[in-house]
PDB file of C-alpha atoms in Angstrom:
ATOM      1  CA  MET A   9     107.052 125.822 100.761  1.00 92.00           C
ATOM      2  CA  LEU A  10     109.073 123.724 103.194  1.00 95.00           C
ATOM      3  CA  GLU A  11     110.736 125.335 106.209  1.00 97.00           C
ATOM      4  CA  LEU A  12     113.303 123.713 108.474  1.00 97.00           C
ATOM      5  CA  LYS A  13     113.608 125.650 111.713  1.00 97.00           C
ATOM      6  CA  ASP A  14     116.606 125.033 113.977  1.00 97.00           C
ATOM      7  CA  ILE A  15     116.727 121.312 113.150  1.00 97.00           C
ATOM      8  CA  SER A  16     119.088 119.108 115.169  1.00 97.00           C
ATOM      9  CA  PHE A  17     119.569 115.360 115.071  1.00 96.00           C
ATOM     10  CA  GLU A  18     121.578 113.191 117.453  1.00 94.00           C
ATOM     11  CA  VAL A  19     122.164 109.440 117.668  1.00 91.00           C
ATOM     12  CA  ASP A  20     123.580 107.153 120.352  1.00 87.00           C
ATOM     13  CA  ALA A  21     127.019 105.833 119.419  1.00 80.00           C
ATOM     14  CA  ASP A  22     128.735 103.522 121.889  1.00 80.00           C
ATOM     15  CA  GLY A  23     126.825 105.045 124.763  1.00 80.00           C
ATOM     16  CA  GLN A  24     127.602 108.614 123.725  1.00 86.00           C
ATOM     17  CA  LYS A  25     125.576 111.228 121.881  1.00 89.00           C
ATOM     18  CA  LYS A  26     126.782 111.977 118.363  1.00 91.00           C
ATOM     19  CA  THR A  27     125.524 115.096 116.629  1.00 93.00           C
ATOM     20  CA  ILE A  28     124.635 114.566 112.955  1.00 95.00           C
ATOM     21  CA  LEU A  29     122.832 117.873 112.354  1.00 96.00           C
ATOM     22  CA  SER A  30     123.188 121.018 114.429  1.00 95.00           C
ATOM     23  CA  HIS A  31     120.634 123.861 114.343  1.00 95.00           C
ATOM     24  CA  VAL A  32     119.922 123.678 110.614  1.00 97.00           C
ATOM     25  CA  SER A  33     117.484 126.281 109.264  1.00 97.00           C
ATOM     26  CA  LEU A  34     116.520 126.212 105.592  1.00 96.00           C
ATOM     27  CA  THR A  35     113.630 127.292 103.386  1.00 95.00           C
ATOM     28  CA  ILE A  36     112.827 125.451 100.161  1.00 94.00           C
ATOM     29  CA  PRO A  37     110.531 127.803  98.229  1.00 92.00           C
ATOM     30  CA  ASP A  38     107.862 126.847  95.719  1.00 91.00           C
ATOM     31  CA  HIS A  39     108.747 126.705  92.007  1.00 91.00           C
ATOM     32  CA  LYS A  40     112.440 126.075  92.713  1.00 93.00           C
ATOM     33  CA  MET A  41     114.959 123.279  92.253  1.00 94.00           C
ATOM     34  CA  VAL A  42     117.349 123.216  95.210  1.00 96.00           C
ATOM     35  CA  VAL A  43     120.437 120.994  95.298  1.00 96.00           C
ATOM     36  CA  LEU A  44     121.967 120.059  98.651  1.00 96.00           C
ATOM     37  CA  THR A  45     125.634 119.125  98.455  1.00 95.00           C
ATOM     38  CA  GLY A  46     128.738 118.812 100.619  1.00 92.00           C
ATOM     39  CA  PRO A  47     131.306 116.270 101.860  1.00 90.00           C
ATOM     40  CA  ASN A  48     130.367 112.677 102.631  1.00 89.00           C
ATOM     41  CA  GLY A  49     129.218 112.270 106.211  1.00 89.00           C
ATOM     42  CA  GLY A  50     128.041 115.863 106.425  1.00 91.00           C
ATOM     43  CA  GLY A  51     124.417 114.941 107.156  1.00 94.00           C
ATOM     44  CA  LYS A  52     122.804 115.356 103.724  1.00 94.00           C
ATOM     45  CA  SER A  53     120.977 112.022 103.553  1.00 92.00           C
ATOM     46  CA  THR A  54     119.953 112.356 107.196  1.00 94.00           C
ATOM     47  CA  LEU A  55     118.361 115.699 106.394  1.00 95.00           C
ATOM     48  CA  ALA A  56     116.501 114.113 103.462  1.00 94.00           C
ATOM     49  CA  ARG A  57     115.187 111.337 105.730  1.00 93.00           C
ATOM     50  CA  LEU A  58     114.056 113.911 108.282  1.00 96.00           C
ATOM     51  CA  ILE A  59     112.113 115.804 105.609  1.00 96.00           C
ATOM     52  CA  ALA A  60     110.476 112.572 104.411  1.00 93.00           C
ATOM     53  CA  GLY A  61     109.588 111.470 107.945  1.00 94.00           C
ATOM     54  CA  ILE A  62     111.790 108.375 108.009  1.00 93.00           C
ATOM     55  CA  GLU A  63     113.624 109.896 110.981  1.00 93.00           C
ATOM     56  CA  LYS A  64     112.433 112.429 113.555  1.00 95.00           C
ATOM     57  CA  PRO A  65     114.578 115.419 114.626  1.00 96.00           C
ATOM     58  CA  THR A  66     115.780 115.662 118.210  1.00 95.00           C
ATOM     59  CA  GLY A  67     115.262 119.413 118.039  1.00 96.00           C
ATOM     60  CA  GLY A  68     113.536 122.005 115.870  1.00 97.00           C
ATOM     61  CA  LYS A  69     110.464 122.038 113.630  1.00 97.00           C
ATOM     62  CA  ILE A  70     109.562 121.154 110.045  1.00 97.00           C
ATOM     63  CA  LEU A  71     106.781 123.168 108.401  1.00 97.00           C
ATOM     64  CA  LEU A  72     105.018 122.488 105.087  1.00 95.00           C
ATOM     65  CA  ASP A  73     103.032 125.468 103.823  1.00 93.00           C
ATOM     66  CA  GLY A  74     103.024 126.807 107.364  1.00 94.00           C
ATOM     67  CA  GLU A  75     101.764 123.559 108.955  1.00 96.00           C
ATOM     68  CA  ASP A  76     103.920 121.841 111.575  1.00 97.00           C
ATOM     69  CA  ILE A  77     104.566 118.305 110.245  1.00 97.00           C
ATOM     70  CA  THR A  78     107.442 117.447 112.615  1.00 96.00           C
ATOM     71  CA  ALA A  79     105.564 114.624 114.337  1.00 95.00           C
ATOM     72  CA  LEU A  80     103.937 113.168 111.217  1.00 96.00           C
ATOM     73  CA  SER A  81     104.922 109.750 109.836  1.00 94.00           C
ATOM     74  CA  ILE A  82     106.295 109.130 106.349  1.00 91.00           C
ATOM     75  CA  THR A  83     102.811 108.000 105.212  1.00 90.00           C
ATOM     76  CA  GLU A  84     101.144 111.099 106.641  1.00 94.00           C
ATOM     77  CA  ARG A  85     103.729 113.355 105.014  1.00 93.00           C
ATOM     78  CA  ALA A  86     103.247 111.599 101.686  1.00 89.00           C
ATOM     79  CA  LYS A  87      99.527 112.389 101.932  1.00 89.00           C
ATOM     80  CA  LYS A  88     100.431 116.026 102.623  1.00 92.00           C
ATOM     81  CA  GLY A  89     102.465 116.118  99.411  1.00 90.00           C
ATOM     82  CA  ILE A  90     106.069 115.074 100.132  1.00 93.00           C
ATOM     83  CA  GLY A  91     107.533 112.568  97.674  1.00 89.00           C
ATOM     84  CA  PHE A  92     110.794 110.751  98.402  1.00 88.00           C
ATOM     85  CA  ALA A  93     113.113 108.788  96.099  1.00 83.00           C
ATOM     86  CA  PHE A  94     115.717 106.577  97.781  1.00 74.00           C
ATOM     87  CA  GLN A  95     119.397 106.257  96.846  1.00 67.00           C
ATOM     88  CA  GLN A  96     118.714 102.610  96.019  1.00 64.00           C
ATOM     89  CA  PRO A  97     115.155 102.150  94.688  1.00 64.00           C
ATOM     90  CA  VAL A  98     113.211  99.264  96.213  1.00 69.00           C
ATOM     91  CA  ARG A  99     112.467  96.207  94.077  1.00 72.00           C
ATOM     92  CA  PHE A 100     109.006  94.635  94.349  1.00 73.00           C
ATOM     93  CA  LYS A 101     108.768  91.047  93.168  1.00 73.00           C
ATOM     94  CA  GLY A 102     105.327  90.348  91.726  1.00 79.00           C
ATOM     95  CA  ILE A 103     104.381  94.020  91.290  1.00 85.00           C
ATOM     96  CA  ARG A 104     104.219  95.423  87.776  1.00 88.00           C
ATOM     97  CA  VAL A 105     105.424  98.891  86.809  1.00 87.00           C
ATOM     98  CA  MET A 106     101.794  99.727  85.968  1.00 89.00           C
ATOM     99  CA  ASP A 107     100.695  98.767  89.495  1.00 88.00           C
ATOM    100  CA  LEU A 108     103.465 100.864  91.058  1.00 85.00           C
ATOM    101  CA  ILE A 109     102.518 103.981  89.114  1.00 89.00           C
ATOM    102  CA  ARG A 110      98.851 103.522  90.039  1.00 89.00           C
ATOM    103  CA  LEU A 111      99.785 103.189  93.710  1.00 86.00           C
ATOM    104  CA  ALA A 112     101.831 106.377  93.504  1.00 84.00           C
ATOM    105  CA  ALA A 113      99.026 108.267  91.776  1.00 84.00           C
ATOM    106  CA  GLY A 114      96.571 107.095  94.429  1.00 82.00           C
ATOM    107  CA  LYS A 115      93.933 106.208  91.861  1.00 83.00           C
ATOM    108  CA  ASN A 116      93.210 103.743  89.073  1.00 85.00           C
ATOM    109  CA  ILE A 117      94.773 105.714  86.232  1.00 85.00           C
ATOM    110  CA  SER A 118      94.588 104.403  82.677  1.00 86.00           C
ATOM    111  CA  PRO A 119      97.461 102.550  80.991  1.00 85.00           C
ATOM    112  CA  SER A 120      97.740 105.529  78.630  1.00 87.00           C
ATOM    113  CA  ALA A 121      98.286 107.940  81.537  1.00 86.00           C
ATOM    114  CA  ALA A 122     100.856 105.595  83.115  1.00 86.00           C
ATOM    115  CA  CYS A 123     102.653 105.385  79.774  1.00 86.00           C
ATOM    116  CA  ASP A 124     102.868 109.179  79.678  1.00 85.00           C
ATOM    117  CA  TYR A 125     104.772 109.168  82.985  1.00 84.00           C
ATOM    118  CA  LEU A 126     107.168 106.499  81.708  1.00 85.00           C
ATOM    119  CA  SER A 127     107.731 108.384  78.463  1.00 83.00           C
ATOM    120  CA  SER A 128     108.527 111.554  80.412  1.00 78.00           C
ATOM    121  CA  VAL A 129     111.508 109.799  82.030  1.00 79.00           C
ATOM    122  CA  GLY A 130     112.786 108.400  78.744  1.00 77.00           C
ATOM    123  CA  LEU A 131     111.412 104.864  78.901  1.00 80.00           C
ATOM    124  CA  CYS A 132     109.516 103.132  76.102  1.00 77.00           C
ATOM    125  CA  ALA A 133     106.172 102.508  77.775  1.00 75.00           C
ATOM    126  CA  ARG A 134     105.329  99.408  75.737  1.00 79.00           C
ATOM    127  CA  GLU A 135     108.489  97.696  76.959  1.00 83.00           C
ATOM    128  CA  TYR A 136     108.059  98.535  80.647  1.00 85.00           C
ATOM    129  CA  ILE A 137     104.389  98.917  81.554  1.00 84.00           C
ATOM    130  CA  ASP A 138     103.849  95.195  82.310  1.00 83.00           C
ATOM    131  CA  ARG A 139     107.308  94.335  83.629  1.00 87.00           C
ATOM    132  CA  GLU A 140     107.833  93.376  87.240  1.00 85.00           C
ATOM    133  CA  VAL A 141     109.795  95.765  89.457  1.00 84.00           C
ATOM    134  CA  ASN A 142     112.435  93.153  90.220  1.00 79.00           C
ATOM    135  CA  SER A 143     116.069  92.227  89.567  1.00 78.00           C
ATOM    136  CA  SER A 144     115.501  92.092  85.805  1.00 81.00           C
ATOM    137  CA  LEU A 145     115.606  95.898  85.805  1.00 82.00           C
ATOM    138  CA  SER A 146     118.924  97.756  85.869  1.00 78.00           C
ATOM    139  CA  GLY A 147     119.761 100.443  88.403  1.00 75.00           C
ATOM    140  CA  GLY A 148     119.190 103.168  85.824  1.00 76.00           C
ATOM    141  CA  GLU A 149     115.816 101.717  84.816  1.00 82.00           C
ATOM    142  CA  LEU A 150     114.717 101.528  88.451  1.00 82.00           C
ATOM    143  CA  LYS A 151     115.780 105.122  89.035  1.00 80.00           C
ATOM    144  CA  ARG A 152     113.710 106.360  86.122  1.00 81.00           C
ATOM    145  CA  ILE A 153     110.696 104.266  87.108  1.00 85.00           C
ATOM    146  CA  GLU A 154     110.924 105.662  90.638  1.00 83.00           C
ATOM    147  CA  ILE A 155     111.041 109.206  89.229  1.00 83.00           C
ATOM    148  CA  ALA A 156     107.957 108.352  87.141  1.00 85.00           C
ATOM    149  CA  THR A 157     106.138 107.366  90.341  1.00 85.00           C
ATOM    150  CA  VAL A 158     107.141 110.669  91.963  1.00 82.00           C
ATOM    151  CA  LEU A 159     105.751 112.511  88.931  1.00 82.00           C
ATOM    152  CA  ALA A 160     102.531 110.468  89.123  1.00 85.00           C
ATOM    153  CA  LYS A 161     102.143 111.432  92.766  1.00 83.00           C
ATOM    154  CA  ALA A 162     102.260 115.154  91.838  1.00 78.00           C
ATOM    155  CA  SER A 163     104.042 116.027  95.084  1.00 85.00           C
ATOM    156  CA  LYS A 164     104.302 119.528  96.527  1.00 89.00           C
ATOM    157  CA  LEU A 165     107.924 118.685  97.327  1.00 93.00           C
ATOM    158  CA  SER A 166     109.907 115.934  95.592  1.00 91.00           C
ATOM    159  CA  VAL A 167     113.090 114.818  97.394  1.00 93.00           C
ATOM    160  CA  PHE A 168     115.757 112.790  95.565  1.00 90.00           C
ATOM    161  CA  ASP A 169     118.578 111.335  97.672  1.00 89.00           C
ATOM    162  CA  GLU A 170     121.712 111.001  95.484  1.00 87.00           C
ATOM    163  CA  PRO A 171     119.786 109.844  92.377  1.00 83.00           C
ATOM    164  CA  GLU A 172     123.032 109.307  90.470  1.00 80.00           C
ATOM    165  CA  ALA A 173     124.228 106.578  92.882  1.00 76.00           C
ATOM    166  CA  GLY A 174     124.882 103.219  91.268  1.00 69.00           C
ATOM    167  CA  ILE A 175     123.934 104.061  87.690  1.00 71.00           C
ATOM    168  CA  ASP A 176     126.021 103.908  84.549  1.00 71.00           C
ATOM    169  CA  LEU A 177     127.088 106.809  82.321  1.00 70.00           C
ATOM    170  CA  TRP A 178     124.277 106.294  79.797  1.00 68.00           C
ATOM    171  CA  SER A 179     121.637 106.273  82.527  1.00 72.00           C
ATOM    172  CA  PHE A 180     123.259 109.308  84.152  1.00 79.00           C
ATOM    173  CA  GLN A 181     122.914 111.299  80.933  1.00 80.00           C
ATOM    174  CA  ASN A 182     119.228 110.367  80.733  1.00 77.00           C
ATOM    175  CA  LEU A 183     118.812 111.261  84.406  1.00 81.00           C
ATOM    176  CA  ILE A 184     120.156 114.766  83.751  1.00 86.00           C
ATOM    177  CA  GLU A 185     117.690 115.200  80.901  1.00 84.00           C
ATOM    178  CA  VAL A 186     114.824 114.094  83.166  1.00 82.00           C
ATOM    179  CA  PHE A 187     115.780 116.622  85.844  1.00 87.00           C
ATOM    180  CA  GLU A 188     116.211 119.370  83.252  1.00 87.00           C
ATOM    181  CA  ASN A 189     112.688 118.658  82.028  1.00 83.00           C
ATOM    182  CA  MET A 190     111.347 118.635  85.584  1.00 83.00           C
ATOM    183  CA  ARG A 191     113.058 121.959  86.237  1.00 84.00           C
ATOM    184  CA  GLU A 192     111.499 123.521  83.142  1.00 83.00           C
ATOM    185  CA  ASN A 193     108.023 122.335  84.128  1.00 77.00           C
ATOM    186  CA  ILE A 194     107.937 123.172  87.838  1.00 79.00           C
ATOM    187  CA  LYS A 195     104.487 124.565  88.618  1.00 75.00           C
ATOM    188  CA  GLU A 196     102.921 124.386  92.075  1.00 73.00           C
ATOM    189  CA  SER A 197     105.789 122.339  93.481  1.00 84.00           C
ATOM    190  CA  SER A 198     109.474 122.301  94.378  1.00 92.00           C
ATOM    191  CA  ILE A 199     112.364 119.842  94.063  1.00 93.00           C
ATOM    192  CA  LEU A 200     115.201 118.999  96.464  1.00 95.00           C
ATOM    193  CA  ILE A 201     118.093 116.887  95.158  1.00 94.00           C
ATOM    194  CA  ILE A 202     120.924 115.562  97.313  1.00 93.00           C
ATOM    195  CA  SER A 203     123.917 115.297  94.991  1.00 92.00           C
ATOM    196  CA  HIS A 204     127.668 115.691  94.492  1.00 87.00           C
ATOM    197  CA  GLN A 205     127.458 115.857  90.741  1.00 88.00           C
ATOM    198  CA  GLU A 206     128.484 119.090  89.035  1.00 88.00           C
ATOM    199  CA  ARG A 207     126.002 118.629  86.174  1.00 89.00           C
ATOM    200  CA  ILE A 208     123.115 118.378  88.633  1.00 92.00           C
ATOM    201  CA  LEU A 209     124.418 121.377  90.579  1.00 93.00           C
ATOM    202  CA  ASN A 210     124.490 123.344  87.329  1.00 92.00           C
ATOM    203  CA  ILE A 211     120.739 123.014  86.740  1.00 92.00           C
ATOM    204  CA  ALA A 212     119.792 124.146  90.259  1.00 93.00           C
ATOM    205  CA  ASP A 213     118.089 127.414  91.137  1.00 94.00           C
ATOM    206  CA  GLU A 214     119.746 127.330  94.554  1.00 95.00           C
ATOM    207  CA  VAL A 215     122.670 125.381  96.010  1.00 96.00           C
ATOM    208  CA  VAL A 216     123.000 124.561  99.707  1.00 96.00           C
ATOM    209  CA  VAL A 217     126.280 123.275 101.166  1.00 96.00           C
ATOM    210  CA  LEU A 218     126.051 121.113 104.286  1.00 95.00           C
ATOM    211  CA  LYS A 219     129.262 120.291 106.115  1.00 94.00           C
ATOM    212  CA  ASN A 220     129.712 118.662 109.535  1.00 94.00           C
ATOM    213  CA  GLY A 221     125.986 118.934 110.156  1.00 95.00           C
ATOM    214  CA  GLU A 222     125.799 122.676 109.495  1.00 96.00           C
ATOM    215  CA  ILE A 223     124.903 124.822 106.487  1.00 96.00           C
ATOM    216  CA  THR A 224     128.061 126.615 105.409  1.00 94.00           C
ATOM    217  CA  SER A 225     126.780 128.217 102.203  1.00 93.00           C
ATOM    218  CA  HIS A 226     123.436 128.897 100.517  1.00 95.00           C
ATOM    219  CA  GLY A 227     122.670 130.923  97.416  1.00 94.00           C
ATOM    220  CA  SER A 228     122.214 130.801  93.666  1.00 93.00           C
ATOM    221  CA  LYS A 229     124.440 128.393  91.731  1.00 90.00           C
ATOM    222  CA  ASP A 230     126.376 131.384  90.364  1.00 91.00           C
ATOM    223  CA  GLU A 231     127.077 132.551  93.902  1.00 92.00           C
ATOM    224  CA  VAL A 232     127.963 129.185  95.426  1.00 92.00           C
ATOM    225  CA  LEU A 233     129.580 127.021  92.719  1.00 89.00           C
ATOM    226  CA  PRO A 234     132.751 129.067  92.036  1.00 88.00           C
ATOM    227  CA  SER A 235     133.910 128.800  95.644  1.00 82.00           C
ATOM    228  CA  LEU A 236     132.603 125.240  96.027  1.00 78.00           C
ATOM    229  CA  ILE A 237     134.531 123.853  93.058  1.00 71.00           C
ATOM    230  CA  GLY A 238     137.687 125.451  94.410  1.00 63.00           C
ATOM    231  CA  THR A 239     137.472 123.574  97.724  1.00 54.00           C
ATOM    232  CA  ALA A 240     139.101 120.236  98.439  1.00 42.00           C
ATOM    233  CA  SER A 241     135.770 118.674  99.432  1.00 43.00           C
ATOM    234  CA  ALA A 242     134.212 119.472  96.072  1.00 44.00           C
ATOM    235  CA  VAL A 243     137.071 118.379  93.818  1.00 38.00           C
ATOM    236  CA  PRO A 244     136.393 114.618  93.966  1.00 42.00           C
ATOM    237  CA  ALA A 245     132.770 115.107  92.875  1.00 43.00           C
ATOM    238  CA  CYS A 246     133.701 117.362  89.970  1.00 40.00           C
ATOM    239  CA  LYS A 247     136.538 115.101  88.924  1.00 39.00           C
ATOM    240  CA  LYS A 248     134.148 112.158  88.925  1.00 43.00           C
ATOM    241  CA  VAL A 249     131.837 113.917  86.488  1.00 39.00           C
ATOM    242  CA  LYS A 250     134.708 114.777  84.148  1.00 39.00           C
ATOM    243  CA  GLU A 251     135.847 111.170  84.169  1.00 41.00           C
ATOM    244  CA  GLN A 252     132.325 110.061  83.254  1.00 41.00           C
ATOM    245  CA  ARG A 253     132.315 112.397  80.256  1.00 39.00           C
ATOM    246  CA  ARG A 254     135.399 110.764  78.728  1.00 41.00           C
TER     247      ARG A 254
END
């Protein structure tokens, strides 16, 4: 279980303090898929980076299973069980997909085991296992390979920052299927997805709305979505999904 207690984050902007997050408290329980949504610029990606350890809060504490991890680095948090997938996956020239999955798993797993992770995200293992993680891969392929590495890591908490960003409609459909499968097979872990997409919101156990650096709504999807879809801030995201379906 991850707990955010009174988290604040400020940055210096032209010599003045700018508040990005203000006194955010949130619990992400085990065995749940939580989707964090809200208007652009509301602080969602910043909150994801704070959880991963890429940034440090200027106030408050972050607890993982009751342990204070606020001061830990991204590497230390990864060892504790926090996995993080970027909006734009990193390309690694000279590194094979097989190597990347082994690094994520933290051990010399067999090609067969690596292929299982690739198959679980809808990729034909034979076609990808020996490919380099470079510009020859599309955005959708990179997204799915990155998700495969998160699965190989077997994280306590897996954080995905706008996984739908920059991928085409076909890849988006596959991405939804991957998350649906992850949701059905949650065991001793939890998932946090930062997203605007209605189809991702619809598979969540809980939806959290972050606006202007503050949580304005938090509950089950049935409690939150009706009012969210009716707001001006949510309409562009929902409209975007409908356009993709055409």
